[in-house]
Short mmCIF file of C-alpha atoms in Angstrom, two decimals:
data_model
loop_
_atom_site.label_atom_id
_atom_site.label_comp_id
_atom_site.label_asym_id
_atom_site.label_seq_id
_atom_site.Cartn_x
_atom_site.Cartn_y
_atom_site.Cartn_z
CA MET L 9 87.41 -30.60 -39.27
CA THR L 10 89.10 -32.06 -36.50
CA PRO L 11 90.65 -30.22 -33.50
CA PHE L 12 94.13 -31.62 -33.31
CA ILE L 13 96.03 -32.06 -30.76
CA CYS L 14 100.21 -31.62 -30.88
CA ILE L 15 101.44 -34.35 -28.77
CA THR L 16 104.62 -33.12 -27.31
CA CYS L 17 103.40 -30.18 -25.93
CA GLY L 18 99.30 -31.40 -26.01
CA THR L 19 98.14 -27.66 -27.40
CA GLN L 20 94.58 -28.70 -29.07
CA TYR L 21 93.80 -26.41 -31.84
CA GLU L 22 91.01 -24.99 -34.16
CA PRO L 23 89.25 -27.75 -36.46
CA SER L 24 91.17 -28.17 -39.59
CA ASP L 25 90.49 -30.47 -42.77
CA ALA L 26 93.93 -31.14 -42.76
CA PRO L 27 96.57 -31.01 -38.96
CA PRO L 28 98.98 -27.88 -39.58
CA GLU L 29 101.76 -27.34 -40.54
CA ASP L 30 103.55 -26.74 -37.39
CA CYS L 31 103.01 -26.06 -33.62
CA PRO L 32 103.85 -22.50 -32.75
CA VAL L 33 103.87 -23.26 -28.76
CA CYS L 34 106.27 -25.83 -29.78
CA VAL L 35 108.11 -23.47 -32.17
CA ASP L 36 108.39 -21.14 -29.57
CA GLU L 37 111.85 -21.08 -28.23
CA ARG L 38 110.38 -22.10 -24.01
CA GLN L 39 109.67 -25.44 -26.25
CA TYR L 40 110.99 -27.67 -28.67
CA VAL L 41 109.53 -29.48 -31.44
CA ASN L 42 109.53 -33.56 -31.34
CA TRP L 43 112.32 -34.82 -32.27
CA ASP L 44 110.47 -37.13 -34.58
CA GLY L 45 109.12 -33.54 -35.90
CA GLN L 46 105.90 -32.24 -35.77
CA GLN L 47 102.85 -34.96 -34.92
CA TRP L 48 99.47 -34.69 -34.34
CA ALA L 49 96.46 -36.74 -32.74
CA THR L 50 92.79 -36.26 -32.17
CA HIS L 51 90.82 -36.34 -28.90
CA ALA L 52 89.35 -39.13 -29.69
CA GLU L 53 92.51 -41.28 -30.70
CA LEU L 54 93.85 -40.08 -27.16
CA GLN L 55 90.97 -41.24 -25.84
CA ALA L 56 91.09 -44.36 -27.26
CA GLN L 57 95.16 -45.14 -26.26
CA ASN L 58 94.97 -43.45 -22.71
CA LYS L 59 93.17 -43.73 -19.22
CA LEU L 60 94.00 -40.83 -17.31
CA ARG L 61 95.23 -40.38 -13.46
CA ILE L 62 93.14 -39.99 -11.34
CA GLU L 63 93.65 -40.00 -7.81
CA GLU L 64 94.74 -37.35 -4.84
CA ASP L 65 97.88 -35.33 -4.70
CA ASN L 66 98.54 -33.85 -0.37
CA GLY L 67 94.71 -33.85 0.12
CA VAL L 68 93.92 -32.14 -3.15
CA PHE L 69 91.72 -34.52 -5.91
CA ALA L 70 94.12 -34.28 -9.78
CA LEU L 71 94.21 -36.08 -12.48
CA SER L 72 96.38 -36.03 -15.19
CA MET L 73 97.69 -37.61 -19.31
CA PRO L 74 99.91 -40.40 -18.13
CA ALA L 75 103.20 -40.48 -17.95
CA GLY L 76 105.16 -40.07 -21.71
CA PHE L 77 102.55 -37.59 -23.16
CA ALA L 78 103.34 -33.93 -23.53
CA ILE L 79 104.06 -32.13 -19.95
CA PRO L 80 102.90 -33.74 -16.89
CA GLN L 81 101.14 -31.16 -15.79
CA ARG L 82 98.12 -32.24 -13.08
CA ALA L 83 94.77 -30.57 -13.40
CA MET L 84 93.08 -30.03 -9.45
CA HIS L 85 89.94 -29.40 -8.74
CA LEU L 86 89.59 -26.79 -5.65
CA PRO L 87 86.11 -26.39 -3.79
CA THR L 88 86.99 -22.55 -2.64
CA ASP L 89 84.40 -20.38 -1.90
CA ALA L 90 84.47 -18.64 -5.84
CA GLY L 91 83.19 -21.85 -6.28
CA ASN L 92 84.44 -24.92 -7.31
CA ILE L 93 87.62 -24.33 -9.74
CA LEU L 94 89.91 -26.47 -12.39
CA PHE L 95 93.12 -25.01 -11.87
CA GLU L 96 95.36 -25.98 -15.07
CA CYS L 97 93.87 -28.59 -17.78
CA VAL L 98 95.08 -31.86 -19.61
CA SER L 99 94.86 -32.92 -22.88
CA MET L 100 91.84 -35.38 -22.70
CA VAL L 101 89.17 -35.46 -21.50
CA ASN L 102 86.76 -38.97 -21.00
CA ASP L 103 83.60 -40.39 -18.72
CA GLU L 104 85.42 -41.50 -15.42
CA ALA L 105 87.19 -38.25 -15.07
CA VAL L 106 84.01 -36.36 -15.23
CA ARG L 107 81.80 -38.34 -13.24
CA ALA L 108 84.31 -37.66 -10.81
CA LEU L 109 84.32 -34.22 -10.52
CA HIS L 110 80.57 -34.21 -10.42
CA ALA L 111 81.03 -36.48 -7.51
CA ARG L 112 82.79 -33.83 -5.78
CA GLY L 113 80.31 -31.05 -7.11
CA GLY L 114 81.20 -29.98 -10.22
CA VAL L 115 83.33 -27.39 -11.59
CA GLY L 116 82.02 -23.74 -11.77
CA ARG L 117 85.43 -22.15 -13.51
CA ILE L 118 88.30 -23.65 -15.38
CA ILE L 119 90.87 -21.87 -13.78
CA ILE L 120 95.03 -21.92 -16.39
CA SER L 121 98.70 -20.81 -15.40
CA HIS L 122 99.61 -19.92 -18.58
CA PRO L 123 99.29 -20.87 -22.60
CA HIS L 124 101.69 -24.77 -21.70
CA PHE L 125 99.31 -26.18 -19.91
CA TYR L 126 96.08 -24.46 -22.16
CA THR L 127 95.71 -28.14 -23.88
CA SER L 128 91.85 -29.19 -24.54
CA MET L 129 90.24 -26.58 -22.17
CA VAL L 130 87.59 -26.04 -25.04
CA GLU L 131 86.74 -29.56 -24.78
CA TRP L 132 86.79 -29.71 -21.20
CA SER L 133 84.42 -26.85 -20.78
CA GLU L 134 82.28 -28.23 -23.61
CA ALA L 135 81.87 -31.63 -21.18
CA LEU L 136 81.79 -29.84 -18.23
CA GLY L 137 78.69 -28.43 -19.44
CA GLY L 138 80.14 -25.15 -21.19
CA VAL L 139 81.72 -23.39 -17.96
CA PRO L 140 83.82 -20.15 -18.18
CA ILE L 141 87.40 -20.58 -18.56
CA LEU L 142 89.79 -18.01 -16.71
CA LEU L 143 93.34 -16.96 -18.60
CA ASN L 144 94.94 -13.85 -18.29
CA ALA L 145 95.02 -11.17 -21.31
CA ALA L 146 98.66 -10.90 -22.16
CA ASP L 147 98.52 -14.37 -23.02
CA ARG L 148 95.73 -14.47 -25.06
CA LYS L 149 98.15 -14.55 -28.39
CA TRP L 150 98.52 -18.16 -27.03
CA VAL L 151 94.73 -19.48 -27.58
CA LYS L 152 95.21 -21.55 -30.15
CA ARG L 153 91.49 -22.77 -30.27
CA SER L 154 88.77 -20.20 -29.58
CA SER L 155 85.48 -20.45 -27.64
CA PRO L 156 82.94 -17.92 -25.73
CA GLN L 157 83.59 -19.33 -22.82
CA ILE L 158 87.22 -18.09 -22.74
CA GLU L 159 86.91 -14.75 -20.40
CA TYR L 160 90.13 -13.14 -19.92
CA TRP L 161 91.15 -11.14 -16.90
CA GLU L 162 93.42 -8.11 -16.82
CA GLY L 163 96.73 -6.68 -14.04
CA ASP L 164 98.18 -8.32 -11.46
CA HIS L 165 96.11 -9.69 -9.45
CA HIS L 166 92.37 -10.27 -9.39
CA VAL L 167 90.16 -11.24 -6.73
CA LEU L 168 87.69 -13.98 -6.91
CA SER L 169 86.36 -14.23 -3.36
CA PRO L 170 87.58 -13.41 -0.05
CA ASP L 171 89.82 -16.56 0.00
CA VAL L 172 90.86 -16.95 -3.94
CA THR L 173 93.11 -14.26 -5.30
CA LEU L 174 94.54 -14.83 -9.34
CA ILE L 175 98.34 -13.36 -9.33
CA ARG L 176 100.04 -12.66 -12.12
CA THR L 177 103.86 -13.77 -11.55
CA GLY L 178 104.66 -13.63 -14.94
CA GLY L 179 107.96 -14.01 -15.77
CA HIS L 180 107.79 -18.04 -17.73
CA PHE L 181 105.43 -15.43 -19.87
CA PRO L 182 103.85 -12.73 -19.11
CA GLY L 183 100.46 -13.64 -18.48
CA CYS L 184 101.60 -16.26 -15.72
CA THR L 185 99.61 -16.68 -13.02
CA ALA L 186 99.62 -18.15 -9.54
CA LEU L 187 96.41 -18.76 -7.51
CA HIS L 188 96.33 -18.10 -3.88
CA TRP L 189 93.19 -20.07 -1.61
CA LYS L 190 93.21 -18.39 1.49
CA ASN L 191 91.79 -21.32 3.39
CA GLY L 192 93.04 -24.37 1.59
CA PRO L 193 94.08 -27.77 1.66
CA ARG L 194 95.57 -27.28 5.30
CA PRO L 195 95.86 -24.03 7.52
CA GLY L 196 97.18 -20.90 6.61
CA GLY L 197 97.23 -20.70 2.85
CA THR L 198 98.34 -22.28 -0.29
CA LEU L 199 100.14 -21.22 -3.79
CA PHE L 200 98.67 -23.18 -6.56
CA ALA L 201 102.12 -21.93 -8.62
CA GLY L 202 101.70 -23.54 -12.05
CA ASP L 203 105.46 -22.91 -13.59
CA THR L 204 105.92 -20.07 -11.55
CA PRO L 205 107.56 -20.41 -9.29
CA GLN L 206 108.24 -23.56 -10.32
CA VAL L 207 108.81 -26.16 -7.38
CA VAL L 208 111.46 -28.17 -7.90
CA PHE L 209 112.75 -31.82 -6.74
CA ASP L 210 114.05 -30.78 -3.52
CA ARG L 211 110.80 -29.63 -2.59
CA ARG L 212 112.73 -27.65 -0.52
CA HIS L 213 112.89 -24.47 -3.04
CA VAL L 214 111.53 -22.92 -6.22
CA THR L 215 113.70 -21.78 -8.92
CA PHE L 216 112.45 -19.38 -11.65
CA MET L 217 112.80 -19.73 -15.60
CA TYR L 218 112.17 -18.43 -18.75
CA SER L 219 112.20 -22.23 -20.85
CA TYR L 220 112.70 -24.74 -18.33
CA PRO L 221 113.32 -27.79 -21.41
CA ASN L 222 115.93 -25.32 -22.79
CA TYR L 223 117.24 -23.96 -19.53
CA MET L 224 117.30 -20.56 -20.21
CA PRO L 225 117.21 -18.73 -16.93
CA MET L 226 114.59 -15.81 -16.08
CA LYS L 227 115.51 -12.31 -15.99
CA PRO L 228 116.50 -11.01 -12.43
CA SER L 229 114.00 -8.24 -13.36
CA ASP L 230 111.23 -10.78 -13.94
CA VAL L 231 111.74 -12.88 -10.80
CA ARG L 232 112.06 -8.88 -8.16
CA THR L 233 108.14 -8.26 -10.31
CA MET L 234 107.48 -12.03 -9.28
CA ARG L 235 108.30 -11.19 -5.41
CA GLU L 236 106.61 -7.77 -5.50
CA ARG L 237 103.44 -9.67 -6.98
CA LEU L 238 103.72 -12.30 -4.05
CA ALA L 239 104.37 -10.00 -0.93
CA GLY L 240 101.98 -9.89 1.09
CA PHE L 241 100.10 -13.85 0.73
CA GLU L 242 100.72 -15.87 3.14
CA PHE L 243 100.73 -20.06 2.39
CA GLU L 244 102.21 -22.90 4.20
CA ASP L 245 102.24 -24.97 1.10
CA VAL L 246 102.64 -24.65 -2.53
CA TYR L 247 101.08 -26.81 -4.71
CA GLY L 248 104.14 -27.27 -8.10
CA TYR L 249 103.06 -28.34 -11.84
CA THR L 250 103.21 -31.83 -11.43
CA TRP L 251 102.87 -35.04 -9.41
CA GLY L 252 104.67 -34.62 -5.47
CA ARG L 253 106.47 -31.50 -6.62
CA ASN L 254 104.72 -29.77 -3.67
CA ILE L 255 105.89 -27.75 -0.75
CA ILE L 256 104.06 -29.20 1.76
CA GLY L 257 104.54 -26.76 5.27
CA GLY L 258 107.22 -23.83 5.06
CA ALA L 259 106.74 -22.97 1.13
CA ARG L 260 106.83 -18.67 1.99
CA ALA L 261 109.87 -18.83 3.82
CA ALA L 262 111.21 -21.83 1.59
CA VAL L 263 110.17 -19.69 -1.58
CA ASP L 264 111.51 -15.98 -0.02
CA ALA L 265 114.89 -17.78 0.34
CA SER L 266 114.60 -19.08 -3.27
CA PHE L 267 114.38 -15.51 -4.77
CA ASP L 268 117.11 -14.27 -2.14
CA ARG L 269 119.18 -17.53 -3.37
CA TYR L 270 118.55 -16.98 -7.53
CA LEU L 271 118.77 -13.04 -7.31
CA ALA L 272 122.04 -13.56 -5.41
CA ASP L 273 123.28 -16.17 -7.60
CA MET L 274 122.46 -13.77 -10.92
CA GLY L 275 124.42 -11.12 -9.64
CA SER L 276 121.42 -8.65 -8.90
#
């Protein structure tokens, strides 16, 4: 029995004798099926063929799959007062990454923003000693490999400590989650946004999309709801979903201006 991994989105599935017929994550309109058809890999194959990128990104230790594999998110190690958090996940674990995380104090829990980044979360939990995986309950149906380590949180805000709060931003998926770290890597607070909101290439704005690869804009009502849920959280920096897609300095103002621009352009 093998827990096969979709090479287009990076999601790992329940162990089976043969690969699933298709990947529901990719069939969904927010994603896409590989142009050459559905393709699968095993975790061992990924380990044999790939080397993780492991380095800092604007002062935050992070790791990712090599460029060109699936969605290019990175997982970030956050040493907070709520414990050491691995925010986001990638499709492959290796000994080098586990040693590097242990050298920085280890990981107390894994928190993932939304289903496109669930990937091999169970592999990571097991490699890190069976740490809990915290997901928003609204996206429960998108968990494709179950584990007793998965814990679900409810509601729009989940306070983990005086410094760390999870915010259900929604929109892209109902349970999309951003992490606010009051005393983050730099003074002034930090928002780890995942895909909602997503830092754009000019790194002076964010955007709001239901589907990024298929260019489907988010409903204005969902954007307004996101704005309400982020209200009251101060942050100087936003770390986006992938390397370098960060707004360092003035991020709260940039996000507010982006809300204004989007809602004005969408006629709402």
